[in-house]
GROMACS .gro file of C-alpha atoms in nm:
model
  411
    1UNK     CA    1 -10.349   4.766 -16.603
    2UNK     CA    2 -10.297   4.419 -16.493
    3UNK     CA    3 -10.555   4.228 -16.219
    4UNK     CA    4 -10.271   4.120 -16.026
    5UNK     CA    5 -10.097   4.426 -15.956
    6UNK     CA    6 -10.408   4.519 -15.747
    7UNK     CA    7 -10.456   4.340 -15.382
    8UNK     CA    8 -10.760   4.272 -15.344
    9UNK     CA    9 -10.879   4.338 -14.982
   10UNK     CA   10 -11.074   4.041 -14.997
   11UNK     CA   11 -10.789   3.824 -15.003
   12UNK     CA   12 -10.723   3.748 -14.641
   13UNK     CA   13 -11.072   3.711 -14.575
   14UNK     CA   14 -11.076   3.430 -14.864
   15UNK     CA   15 -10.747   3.287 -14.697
   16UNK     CA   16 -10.948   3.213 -14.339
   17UNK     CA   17 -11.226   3.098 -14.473
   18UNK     CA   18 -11.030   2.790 -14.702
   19UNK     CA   19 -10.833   2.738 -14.365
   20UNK     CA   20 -11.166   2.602 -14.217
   21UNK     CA   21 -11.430   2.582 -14.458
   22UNK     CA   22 -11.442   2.230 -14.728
   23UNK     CA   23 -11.550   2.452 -14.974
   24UNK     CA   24 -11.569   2.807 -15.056
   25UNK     CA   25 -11.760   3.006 -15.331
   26UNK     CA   26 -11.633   3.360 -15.426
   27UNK     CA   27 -11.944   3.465 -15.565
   28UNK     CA   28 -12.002   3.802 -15.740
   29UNK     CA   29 -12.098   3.938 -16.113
   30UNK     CA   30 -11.879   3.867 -16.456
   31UNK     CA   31 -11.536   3.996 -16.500
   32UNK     CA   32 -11.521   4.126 -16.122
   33UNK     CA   33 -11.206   3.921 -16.098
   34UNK     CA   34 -11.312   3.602 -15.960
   35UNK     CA   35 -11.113   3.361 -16.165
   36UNK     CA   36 -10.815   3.596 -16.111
   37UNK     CA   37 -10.812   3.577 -15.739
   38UNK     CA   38 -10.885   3.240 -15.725
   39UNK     CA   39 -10.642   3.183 -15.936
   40UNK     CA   40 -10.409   3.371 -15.779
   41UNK     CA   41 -10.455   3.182 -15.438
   42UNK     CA   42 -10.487   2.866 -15.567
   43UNK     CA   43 -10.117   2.881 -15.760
   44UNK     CA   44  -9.985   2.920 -15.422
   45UNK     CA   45 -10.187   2.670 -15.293
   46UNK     CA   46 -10.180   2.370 -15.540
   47UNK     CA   47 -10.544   2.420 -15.675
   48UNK     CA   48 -10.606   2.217 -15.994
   49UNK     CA   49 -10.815   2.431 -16.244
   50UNK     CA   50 -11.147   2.366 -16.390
   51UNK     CA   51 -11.401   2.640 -16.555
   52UNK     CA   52 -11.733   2.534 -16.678
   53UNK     CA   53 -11.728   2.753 -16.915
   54UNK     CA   54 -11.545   2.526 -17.097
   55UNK     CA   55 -11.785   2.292 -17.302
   56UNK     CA   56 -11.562   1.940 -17.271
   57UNK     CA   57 -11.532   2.008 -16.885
   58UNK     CA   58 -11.921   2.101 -16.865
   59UNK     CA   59 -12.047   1.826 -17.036
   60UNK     CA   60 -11.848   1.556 -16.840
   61UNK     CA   61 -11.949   1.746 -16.472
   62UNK     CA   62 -12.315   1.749 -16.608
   63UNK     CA   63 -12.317   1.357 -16.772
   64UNK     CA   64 -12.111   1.195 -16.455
   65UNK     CA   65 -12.076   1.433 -16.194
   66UNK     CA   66 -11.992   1.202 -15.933
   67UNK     CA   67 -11.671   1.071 -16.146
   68UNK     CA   68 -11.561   1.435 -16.233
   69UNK     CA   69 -11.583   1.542 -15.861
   70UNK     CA   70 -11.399   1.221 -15.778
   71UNK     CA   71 -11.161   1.268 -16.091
   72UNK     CA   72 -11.038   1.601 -15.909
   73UNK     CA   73 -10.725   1.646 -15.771
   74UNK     CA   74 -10.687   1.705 -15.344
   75UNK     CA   75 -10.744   2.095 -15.399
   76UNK     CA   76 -10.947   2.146 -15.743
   77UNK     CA   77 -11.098   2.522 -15.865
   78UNK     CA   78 -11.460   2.526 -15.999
   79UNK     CA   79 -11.531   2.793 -16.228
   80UNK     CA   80 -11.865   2.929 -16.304
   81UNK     CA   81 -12.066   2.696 -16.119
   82UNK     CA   82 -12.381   2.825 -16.146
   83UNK     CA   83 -12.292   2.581 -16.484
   84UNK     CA   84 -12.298   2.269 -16.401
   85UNK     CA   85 -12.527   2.243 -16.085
   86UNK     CA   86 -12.548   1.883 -16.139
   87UNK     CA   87 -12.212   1.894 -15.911
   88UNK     CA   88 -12.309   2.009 -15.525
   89UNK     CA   89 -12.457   1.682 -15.433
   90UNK     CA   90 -12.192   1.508 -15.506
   91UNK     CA   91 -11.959   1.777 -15.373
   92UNK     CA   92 -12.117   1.709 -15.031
   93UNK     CA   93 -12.133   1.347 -15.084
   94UNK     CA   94 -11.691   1.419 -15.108
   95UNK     CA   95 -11.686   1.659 -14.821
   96UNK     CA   96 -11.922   1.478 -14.599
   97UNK     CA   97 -11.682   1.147 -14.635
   98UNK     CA   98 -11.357   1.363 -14.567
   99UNK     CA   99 -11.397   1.740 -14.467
  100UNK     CA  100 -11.026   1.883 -14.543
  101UNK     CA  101 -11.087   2.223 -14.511
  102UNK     CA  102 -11.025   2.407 -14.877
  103UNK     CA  103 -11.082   2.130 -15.077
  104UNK     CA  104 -11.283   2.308 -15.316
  105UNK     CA  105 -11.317   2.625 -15.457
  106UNK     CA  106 -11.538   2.751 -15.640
  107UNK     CA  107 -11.680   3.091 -15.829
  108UNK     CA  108 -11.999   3.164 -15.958
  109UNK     CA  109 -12.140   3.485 -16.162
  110UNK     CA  110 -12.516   3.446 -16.003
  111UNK     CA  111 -12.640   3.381 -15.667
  112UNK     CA  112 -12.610   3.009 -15.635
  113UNK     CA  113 -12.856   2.980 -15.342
  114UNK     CA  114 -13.115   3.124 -15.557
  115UNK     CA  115 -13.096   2.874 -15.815
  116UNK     CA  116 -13.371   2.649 -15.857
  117UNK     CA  117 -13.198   2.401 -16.022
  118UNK     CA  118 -12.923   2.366 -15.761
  119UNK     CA  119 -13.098   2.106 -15.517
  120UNK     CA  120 -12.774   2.127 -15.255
  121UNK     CA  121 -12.672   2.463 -15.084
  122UNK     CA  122 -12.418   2.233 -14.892
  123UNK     CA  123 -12.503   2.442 -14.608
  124UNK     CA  124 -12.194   2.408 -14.326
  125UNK     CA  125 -11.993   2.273 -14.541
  126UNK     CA  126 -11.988   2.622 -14.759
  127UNK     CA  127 -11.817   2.950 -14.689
  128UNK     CA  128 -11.930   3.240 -14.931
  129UNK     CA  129 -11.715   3.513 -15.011
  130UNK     CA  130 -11.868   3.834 -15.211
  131UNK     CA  131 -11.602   4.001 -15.454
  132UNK     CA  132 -11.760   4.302 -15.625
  133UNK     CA  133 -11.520   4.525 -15.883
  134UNK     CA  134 -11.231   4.728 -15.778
  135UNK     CA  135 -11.271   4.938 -15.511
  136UNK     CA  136 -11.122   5.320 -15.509
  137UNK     CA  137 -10.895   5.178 -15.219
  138UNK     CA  138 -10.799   4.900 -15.408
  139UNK     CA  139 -10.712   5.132 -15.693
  140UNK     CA  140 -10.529   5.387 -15.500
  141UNK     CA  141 -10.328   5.090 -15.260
  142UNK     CA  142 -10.451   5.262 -14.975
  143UNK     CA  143 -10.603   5.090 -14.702
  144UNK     CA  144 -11.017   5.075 -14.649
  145UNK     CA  145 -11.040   5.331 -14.327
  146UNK     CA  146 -11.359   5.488 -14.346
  147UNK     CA  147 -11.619   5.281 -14.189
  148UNK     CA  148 -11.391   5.272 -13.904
  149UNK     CA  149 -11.372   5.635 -13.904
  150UNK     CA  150 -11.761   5.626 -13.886
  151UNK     CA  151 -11.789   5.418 -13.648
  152UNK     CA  152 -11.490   5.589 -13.418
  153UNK     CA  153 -11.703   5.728 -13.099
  154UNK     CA  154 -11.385   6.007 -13.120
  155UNK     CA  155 -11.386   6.081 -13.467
  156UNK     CA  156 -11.036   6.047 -13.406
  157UNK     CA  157 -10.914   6.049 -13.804
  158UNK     CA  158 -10.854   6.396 -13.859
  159UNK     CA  159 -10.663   6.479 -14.167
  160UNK     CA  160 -10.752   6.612 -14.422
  161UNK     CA  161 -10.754   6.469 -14.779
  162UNK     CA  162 -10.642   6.702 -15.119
  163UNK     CA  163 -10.980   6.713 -15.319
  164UNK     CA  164 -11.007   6.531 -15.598
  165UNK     CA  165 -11.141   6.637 -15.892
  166UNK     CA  166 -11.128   6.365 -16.071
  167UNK     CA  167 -11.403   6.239 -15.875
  168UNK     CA  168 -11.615   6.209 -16.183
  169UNK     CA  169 -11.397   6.028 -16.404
  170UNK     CA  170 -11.406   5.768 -16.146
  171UNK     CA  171 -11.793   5.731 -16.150
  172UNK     CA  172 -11.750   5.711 -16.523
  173UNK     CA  173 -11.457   5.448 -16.510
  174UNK     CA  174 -11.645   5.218 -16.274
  175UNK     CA  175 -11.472   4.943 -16.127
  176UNK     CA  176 -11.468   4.607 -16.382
  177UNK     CA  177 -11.097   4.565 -16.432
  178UNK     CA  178 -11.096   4.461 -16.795
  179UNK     CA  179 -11.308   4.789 -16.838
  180UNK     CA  180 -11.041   4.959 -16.661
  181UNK     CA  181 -10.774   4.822 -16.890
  182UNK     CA  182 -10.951   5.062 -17.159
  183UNK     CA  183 -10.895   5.410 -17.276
  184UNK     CA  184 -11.170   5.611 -17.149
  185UNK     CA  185 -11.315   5.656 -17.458
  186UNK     CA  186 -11.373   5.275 -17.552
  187UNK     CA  187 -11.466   5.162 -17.147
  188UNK     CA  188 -11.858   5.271 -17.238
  189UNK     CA  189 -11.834   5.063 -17.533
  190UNK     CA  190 -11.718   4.766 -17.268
  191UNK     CA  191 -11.978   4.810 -17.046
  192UNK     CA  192 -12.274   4.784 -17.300
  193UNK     CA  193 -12.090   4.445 -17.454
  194UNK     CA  194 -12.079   4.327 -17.082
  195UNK     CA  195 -12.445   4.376 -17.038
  196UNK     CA  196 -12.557   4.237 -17.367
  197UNK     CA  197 -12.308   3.918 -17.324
  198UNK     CA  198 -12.440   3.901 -16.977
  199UNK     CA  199 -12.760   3.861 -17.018
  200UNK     CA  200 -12.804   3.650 -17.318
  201UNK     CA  201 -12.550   3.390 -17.160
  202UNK     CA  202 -12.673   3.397 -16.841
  203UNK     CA  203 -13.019   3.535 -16.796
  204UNK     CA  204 -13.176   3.234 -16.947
  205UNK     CA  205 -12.972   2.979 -16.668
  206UNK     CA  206 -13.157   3.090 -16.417
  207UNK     CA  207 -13.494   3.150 -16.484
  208UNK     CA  208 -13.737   3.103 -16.797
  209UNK     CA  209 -13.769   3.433 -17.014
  210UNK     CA  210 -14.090   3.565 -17.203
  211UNK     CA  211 -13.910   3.874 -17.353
  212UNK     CA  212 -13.534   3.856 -17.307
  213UNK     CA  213 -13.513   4.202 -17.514
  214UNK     CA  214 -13.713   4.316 -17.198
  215UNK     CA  215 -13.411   4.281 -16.976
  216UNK     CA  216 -13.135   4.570 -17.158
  217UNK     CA  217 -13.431   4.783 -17.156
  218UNK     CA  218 -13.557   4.708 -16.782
  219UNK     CA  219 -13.167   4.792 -16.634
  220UNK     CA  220 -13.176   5.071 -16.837
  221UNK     CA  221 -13.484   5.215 -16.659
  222UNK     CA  222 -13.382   5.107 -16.306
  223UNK     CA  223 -12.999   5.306 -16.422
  224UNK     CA  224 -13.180   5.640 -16.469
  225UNK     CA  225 -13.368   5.555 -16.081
  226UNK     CA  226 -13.097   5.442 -15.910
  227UNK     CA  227 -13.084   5.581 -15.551
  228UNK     CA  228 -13.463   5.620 -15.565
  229UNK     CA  229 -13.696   5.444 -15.432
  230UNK     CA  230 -13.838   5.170 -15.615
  231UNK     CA  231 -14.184   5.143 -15.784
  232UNK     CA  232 -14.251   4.842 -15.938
  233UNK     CA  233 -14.594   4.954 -16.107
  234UNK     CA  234 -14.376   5.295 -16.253
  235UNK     CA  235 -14.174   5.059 -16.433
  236UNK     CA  236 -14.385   4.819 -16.589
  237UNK     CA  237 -14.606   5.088 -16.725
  238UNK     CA  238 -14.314   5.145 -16.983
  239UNK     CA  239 -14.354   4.780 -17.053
  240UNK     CA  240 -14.685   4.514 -17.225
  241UNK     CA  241 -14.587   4.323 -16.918
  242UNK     CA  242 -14.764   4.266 -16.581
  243UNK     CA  243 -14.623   4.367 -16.249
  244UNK     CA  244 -14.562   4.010 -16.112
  245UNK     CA  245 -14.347   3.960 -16.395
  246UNK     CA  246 -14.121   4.295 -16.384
  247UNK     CA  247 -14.061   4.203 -16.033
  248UNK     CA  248 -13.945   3.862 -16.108
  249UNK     CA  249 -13.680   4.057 -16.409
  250UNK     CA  250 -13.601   4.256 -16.129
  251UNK     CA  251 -13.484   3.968 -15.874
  252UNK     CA  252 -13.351   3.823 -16.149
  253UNK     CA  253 -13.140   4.143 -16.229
  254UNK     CA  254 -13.022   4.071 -15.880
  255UNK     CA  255 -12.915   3.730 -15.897
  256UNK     CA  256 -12.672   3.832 -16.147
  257UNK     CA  257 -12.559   4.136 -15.903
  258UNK     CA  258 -12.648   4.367 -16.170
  259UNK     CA  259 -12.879   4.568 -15.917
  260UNK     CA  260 -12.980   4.555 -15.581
  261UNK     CA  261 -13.268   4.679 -15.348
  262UNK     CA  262 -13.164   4.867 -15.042
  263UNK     CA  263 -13.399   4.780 -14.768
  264UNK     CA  264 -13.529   5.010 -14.517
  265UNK     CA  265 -13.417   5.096 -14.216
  266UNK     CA  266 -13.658   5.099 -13.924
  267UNK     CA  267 -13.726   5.198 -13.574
  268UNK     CA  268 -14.016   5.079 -13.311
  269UNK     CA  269 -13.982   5.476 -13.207
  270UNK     CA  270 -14.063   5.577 -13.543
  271UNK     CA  271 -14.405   5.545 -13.665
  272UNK     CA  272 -14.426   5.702 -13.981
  273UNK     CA  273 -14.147   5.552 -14.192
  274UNK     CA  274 -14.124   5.460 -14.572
  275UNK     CA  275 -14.091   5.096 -14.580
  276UNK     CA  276 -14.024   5.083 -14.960
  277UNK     CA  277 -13.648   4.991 -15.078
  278UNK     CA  278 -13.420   5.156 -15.281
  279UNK     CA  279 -13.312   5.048 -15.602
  280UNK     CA  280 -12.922   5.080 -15.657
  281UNK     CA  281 -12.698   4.935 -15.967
  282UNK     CA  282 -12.407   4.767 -15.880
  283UNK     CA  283 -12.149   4.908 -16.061
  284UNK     CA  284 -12.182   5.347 -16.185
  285UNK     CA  285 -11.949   5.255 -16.452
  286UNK     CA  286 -12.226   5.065 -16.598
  287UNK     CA  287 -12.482   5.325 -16.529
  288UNK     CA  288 -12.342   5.595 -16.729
  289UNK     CA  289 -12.288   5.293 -17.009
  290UNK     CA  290 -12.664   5.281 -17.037
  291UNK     CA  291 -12.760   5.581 -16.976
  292UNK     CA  292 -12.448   5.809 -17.261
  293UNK     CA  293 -12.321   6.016 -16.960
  294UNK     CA  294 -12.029   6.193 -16.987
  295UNK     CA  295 -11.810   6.393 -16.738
  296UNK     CA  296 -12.042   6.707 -16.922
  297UNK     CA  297 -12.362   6.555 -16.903
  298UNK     CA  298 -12.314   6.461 -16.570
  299UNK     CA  299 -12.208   6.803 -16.486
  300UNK     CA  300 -12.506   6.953 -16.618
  301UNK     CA  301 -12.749   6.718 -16.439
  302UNK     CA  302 -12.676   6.774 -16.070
  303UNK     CA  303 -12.987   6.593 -15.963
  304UNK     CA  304 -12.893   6.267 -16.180
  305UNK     CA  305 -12.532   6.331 -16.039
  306UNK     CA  306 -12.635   6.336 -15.673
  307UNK     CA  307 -12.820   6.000 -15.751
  308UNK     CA  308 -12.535   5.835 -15.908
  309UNK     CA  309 -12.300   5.954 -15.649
  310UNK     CA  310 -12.503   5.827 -15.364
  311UNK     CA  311 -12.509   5.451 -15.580
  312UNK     CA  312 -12.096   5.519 -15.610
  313UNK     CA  313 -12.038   5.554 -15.246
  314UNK     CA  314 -12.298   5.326 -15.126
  315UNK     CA  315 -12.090   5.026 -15.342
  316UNK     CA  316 -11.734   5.174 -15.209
  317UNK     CA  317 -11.884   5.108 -14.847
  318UNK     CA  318 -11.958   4.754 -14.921
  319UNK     CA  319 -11.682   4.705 -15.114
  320UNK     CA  320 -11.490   4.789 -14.812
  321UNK     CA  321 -11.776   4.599 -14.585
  322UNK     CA  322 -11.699   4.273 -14.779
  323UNK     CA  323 -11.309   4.293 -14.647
  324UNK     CA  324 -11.373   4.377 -14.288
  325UNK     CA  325 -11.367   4.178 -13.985
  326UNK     CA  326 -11.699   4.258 -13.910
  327UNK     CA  327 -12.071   4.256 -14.033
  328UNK     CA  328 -12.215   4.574 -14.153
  329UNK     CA  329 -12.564   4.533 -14.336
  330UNK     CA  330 -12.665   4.847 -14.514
  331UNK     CA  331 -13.070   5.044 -14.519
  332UNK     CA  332 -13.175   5.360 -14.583
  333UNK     CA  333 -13.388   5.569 -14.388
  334UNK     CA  334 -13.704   5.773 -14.452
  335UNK     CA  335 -13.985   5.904 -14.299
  336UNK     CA  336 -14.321   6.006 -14.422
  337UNK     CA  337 -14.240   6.413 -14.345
  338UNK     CA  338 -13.946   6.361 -14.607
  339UNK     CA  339 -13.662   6.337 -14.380
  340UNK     CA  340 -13.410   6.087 -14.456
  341UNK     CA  341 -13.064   5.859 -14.485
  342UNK     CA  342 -12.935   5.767 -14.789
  343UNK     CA  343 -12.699   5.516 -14.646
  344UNK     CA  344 -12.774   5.328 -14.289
  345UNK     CA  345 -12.516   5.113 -14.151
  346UNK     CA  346 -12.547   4.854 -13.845
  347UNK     CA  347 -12.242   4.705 -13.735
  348UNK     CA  348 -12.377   4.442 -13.525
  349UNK     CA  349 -12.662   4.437 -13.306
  350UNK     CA  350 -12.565   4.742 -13.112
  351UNK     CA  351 -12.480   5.030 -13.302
  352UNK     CA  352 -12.540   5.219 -13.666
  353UNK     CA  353 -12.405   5.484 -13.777
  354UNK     CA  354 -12.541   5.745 -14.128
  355UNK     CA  355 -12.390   5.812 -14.439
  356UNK     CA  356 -12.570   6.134 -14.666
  357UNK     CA  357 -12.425   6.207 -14.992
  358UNK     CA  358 -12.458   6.549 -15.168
  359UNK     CA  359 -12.308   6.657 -15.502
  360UNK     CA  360 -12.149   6.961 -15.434
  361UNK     CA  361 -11.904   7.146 -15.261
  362UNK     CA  362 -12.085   7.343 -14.979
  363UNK     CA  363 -12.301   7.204 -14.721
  364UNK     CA  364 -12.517   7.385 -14.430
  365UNK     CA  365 -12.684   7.305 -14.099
  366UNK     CA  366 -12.991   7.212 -14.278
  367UNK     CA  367 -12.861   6.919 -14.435
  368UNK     CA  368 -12.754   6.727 -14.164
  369UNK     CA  369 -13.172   6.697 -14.098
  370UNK     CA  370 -13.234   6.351 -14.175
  371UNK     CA  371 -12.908   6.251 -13.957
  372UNK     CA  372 -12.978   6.458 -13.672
  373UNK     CA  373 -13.347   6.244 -13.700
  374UNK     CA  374 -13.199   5.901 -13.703
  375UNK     CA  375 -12.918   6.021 -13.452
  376UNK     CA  376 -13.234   6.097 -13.244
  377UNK     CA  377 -13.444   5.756 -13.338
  378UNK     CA  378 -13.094   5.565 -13.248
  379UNK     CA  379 -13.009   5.748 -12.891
  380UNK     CA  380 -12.670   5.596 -12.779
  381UNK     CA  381 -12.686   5.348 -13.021
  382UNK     CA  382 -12.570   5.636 -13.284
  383UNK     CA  383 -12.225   5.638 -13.374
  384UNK     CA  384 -12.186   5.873 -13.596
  385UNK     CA  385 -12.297   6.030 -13.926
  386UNK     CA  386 -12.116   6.177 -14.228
  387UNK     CA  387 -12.236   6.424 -14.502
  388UNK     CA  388 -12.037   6.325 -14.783
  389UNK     CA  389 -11.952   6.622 -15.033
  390UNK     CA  390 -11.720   6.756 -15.305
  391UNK     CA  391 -11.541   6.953 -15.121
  392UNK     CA  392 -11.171   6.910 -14.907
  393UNK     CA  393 -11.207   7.004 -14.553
  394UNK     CA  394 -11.364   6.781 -14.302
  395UNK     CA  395 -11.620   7.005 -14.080
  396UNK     CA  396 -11.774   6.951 -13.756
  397UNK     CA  397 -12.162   7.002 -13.741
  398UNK     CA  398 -12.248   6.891 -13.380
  399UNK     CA  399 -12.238   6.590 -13.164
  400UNK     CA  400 -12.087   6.272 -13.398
  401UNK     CA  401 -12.148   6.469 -13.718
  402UNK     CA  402 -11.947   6.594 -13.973
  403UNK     CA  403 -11.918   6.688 -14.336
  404UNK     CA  404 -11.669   6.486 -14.492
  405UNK     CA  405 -11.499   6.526 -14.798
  406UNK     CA  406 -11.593   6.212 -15.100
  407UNK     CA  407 -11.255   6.164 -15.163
  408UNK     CA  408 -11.184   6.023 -14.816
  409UNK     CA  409 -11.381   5.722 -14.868
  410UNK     CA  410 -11.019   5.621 -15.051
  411UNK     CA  411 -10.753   5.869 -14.977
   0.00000   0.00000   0.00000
């Protein structure tokens, strides 16, 4: 498997924004295929390409980085910025004497905003652009329809996709191309490297470190909880650290999109909701890494299954979220009586719509509880909820709601 043989729905996005933007970051964790794409554009394009990575090039950005960022050609490339952060002053000072749109582009494998040391966020002057790893879509070359189909008032997408049973394999495979690029066998082996590389090369840019040996064993821990809620005390009892100091390995986990916290969702109706987040890894592919699953463990463990098929279609939704035209920002939903949402989407200020995941191939009334609550909470604002299962016939189960089959989130 090749990078380029894959679009990535991204693209066009990436194309407006260097059509009016000085300079645009494509931000996102290692070996996502950020230096590919931008790449990719920029052949087409007349980018000149620099990566930071590349000791010469770093030490002359970090010793004179006015002269390099005046050295560069009209278009230039800028990879792994996070790098040399010496460079986004005198980026702006360039952009704010001539602001061609797409004059720079750069990638970075943490969140550059969060850096301390980067002392210019050249806010408007800066378009960011989130790649994450492949999508199923992006995989399959078929078009990103489901959040539209969610959000359809008519439900109007009818067919019905073949089941897949290779639904697990793909949970396994994750979505890093160069772990893709692997025989099955060798792609856990990938994913461990990755995570050890990671975070001795990068870990210890962004923030000072007490116990780096802490850090393997801390995304280890949150693997086996994603898609539960997160308790910060629960994991530093495993650890001779304090709390304050597991949550700072945990935002700094984040930073280098390794995990995430899924915020909740709330209502001024609702009274009694569970304002804690929900921890979620980026990437299942790494989660099984960490944790030795294989297609029989997982099998066997259909409450660890459910959880790491709720953290594989939450990332296919903003995989697809990153490409589309518009905003979607993501919650879950909870109350105190046990009812919830795995997945909450808003699209815009006026409507939401729920996404419930369940690891097998049946589903009854009584799941469709906690969306029939937030369908309630939201009133017309509700545009729809889905019950994502293993099974291969979409099913109506009232008003807006339906059981929908896994695979359609890419068939």
């Amino acid at each position: 498997m090749t990078d380029n043989l894959y679009q990535r729905h991204i693209e066009p996005r990436l194309m407006e924004a260097l059509a009016d933007s000085p300079a645009v970051l494509i931000q996102g964790p290692r070996q996502c295929g950020k230096t590919t794409l931008a790449r990719t554009v920029g052949e087409s394009e007349g980018y000149q390409y620099f990566t930071f990575d590349d000791e010469s090039t770093r030490s002359y950005a970090t010793e004179d980085p006015r002269g390099f960022v005046k050295s560069l050609s009209d278009r230039a490339i800028l990879d792994e910025a996070q790098l040399a952060p010496g460079i986004f002053p005198s980026i702006k000072l360039f952009i704010d004497q001539d602001r061609v749109p797409g004059r720079f582009m750069l990638t970075g494998s943490v969140n550059l905003l969060q850096m301390r040391s980067i002392k210019e966020s050249l806010a408007g002057r800066m378009d960011i652009v989130r790649l994450h790893p492949f999508s199923q879509n992006e995989l399959e070359r078929t078009p990103p329809r489901f959040l539209d189909f969610l959000f359809a008032s008519d439900s109007s997408i009818r067919e019905e996709p073949p089941f897949d049973e290779r639904v697990i394999r793909r949970v396994l495979a994750g979505g890093y191309p160069t772990a893709l690029r692997r025989a099955p066998t060798r792609r856990a082996n990938w994913h461990q490297a990755y995570i050890e590389t990671l975070i001795e090369r990068d870990a210890s840019i962004i923030m000072e470190i007490q116990s780096l040996e802490t850090l393997p064993r801390l995304l280890k821990l949150a693997a086996a909880r994603t898609a539960q809620l997160l308790n910060v005390n629960n994991l530093a009892a495993s650890f001779q650290l304090n709390r304050l100091t597991i949550q700072s390995y945990l935002t700094l986990l984040e930073k280098m999109f390794l995990l995430e916290r899924l915020s909740p969702w709330y209502n001024n109706h609702l009274k009694r909701l569970v304002k804690t987040p929900k921890l979620h890894l980026s990437d299942t592919g790494v989660i099984c890494a960490l944790l030795g699953l294989n297609a029989e463990a997982l099998h066997a463990d259909r409450p660890l299954l459910g959880h790491i098929l709720e953290t594989f279609a939450l990332q296919e939704l903003k995989r697809q979220a990153s490409a589309h035209p518009q905003r979607h920002d993501f919650h879950h939903f909870r109350d105190r009586y046990g009812l919830e949402v795995d997945i909450v989407i808003q699209r815009g200020a006026l409507v939401a719509a729920g996404v419930e995941v369940k690891a097998s191939a049946t589903v009854v009334n009584a799941d469709f509880k906690g969306l029939r609550k937030l369908q309630e909470a939201l009133g017309e604002k509700f545009a729809g909820g889905a019950l994502l299962y293993t099974g291969d016939r979409i099913i109506p189960f009232g008003d807006k709601l339906h059981a929908v089959p896994l695979a359609f989130l890419w068939t």
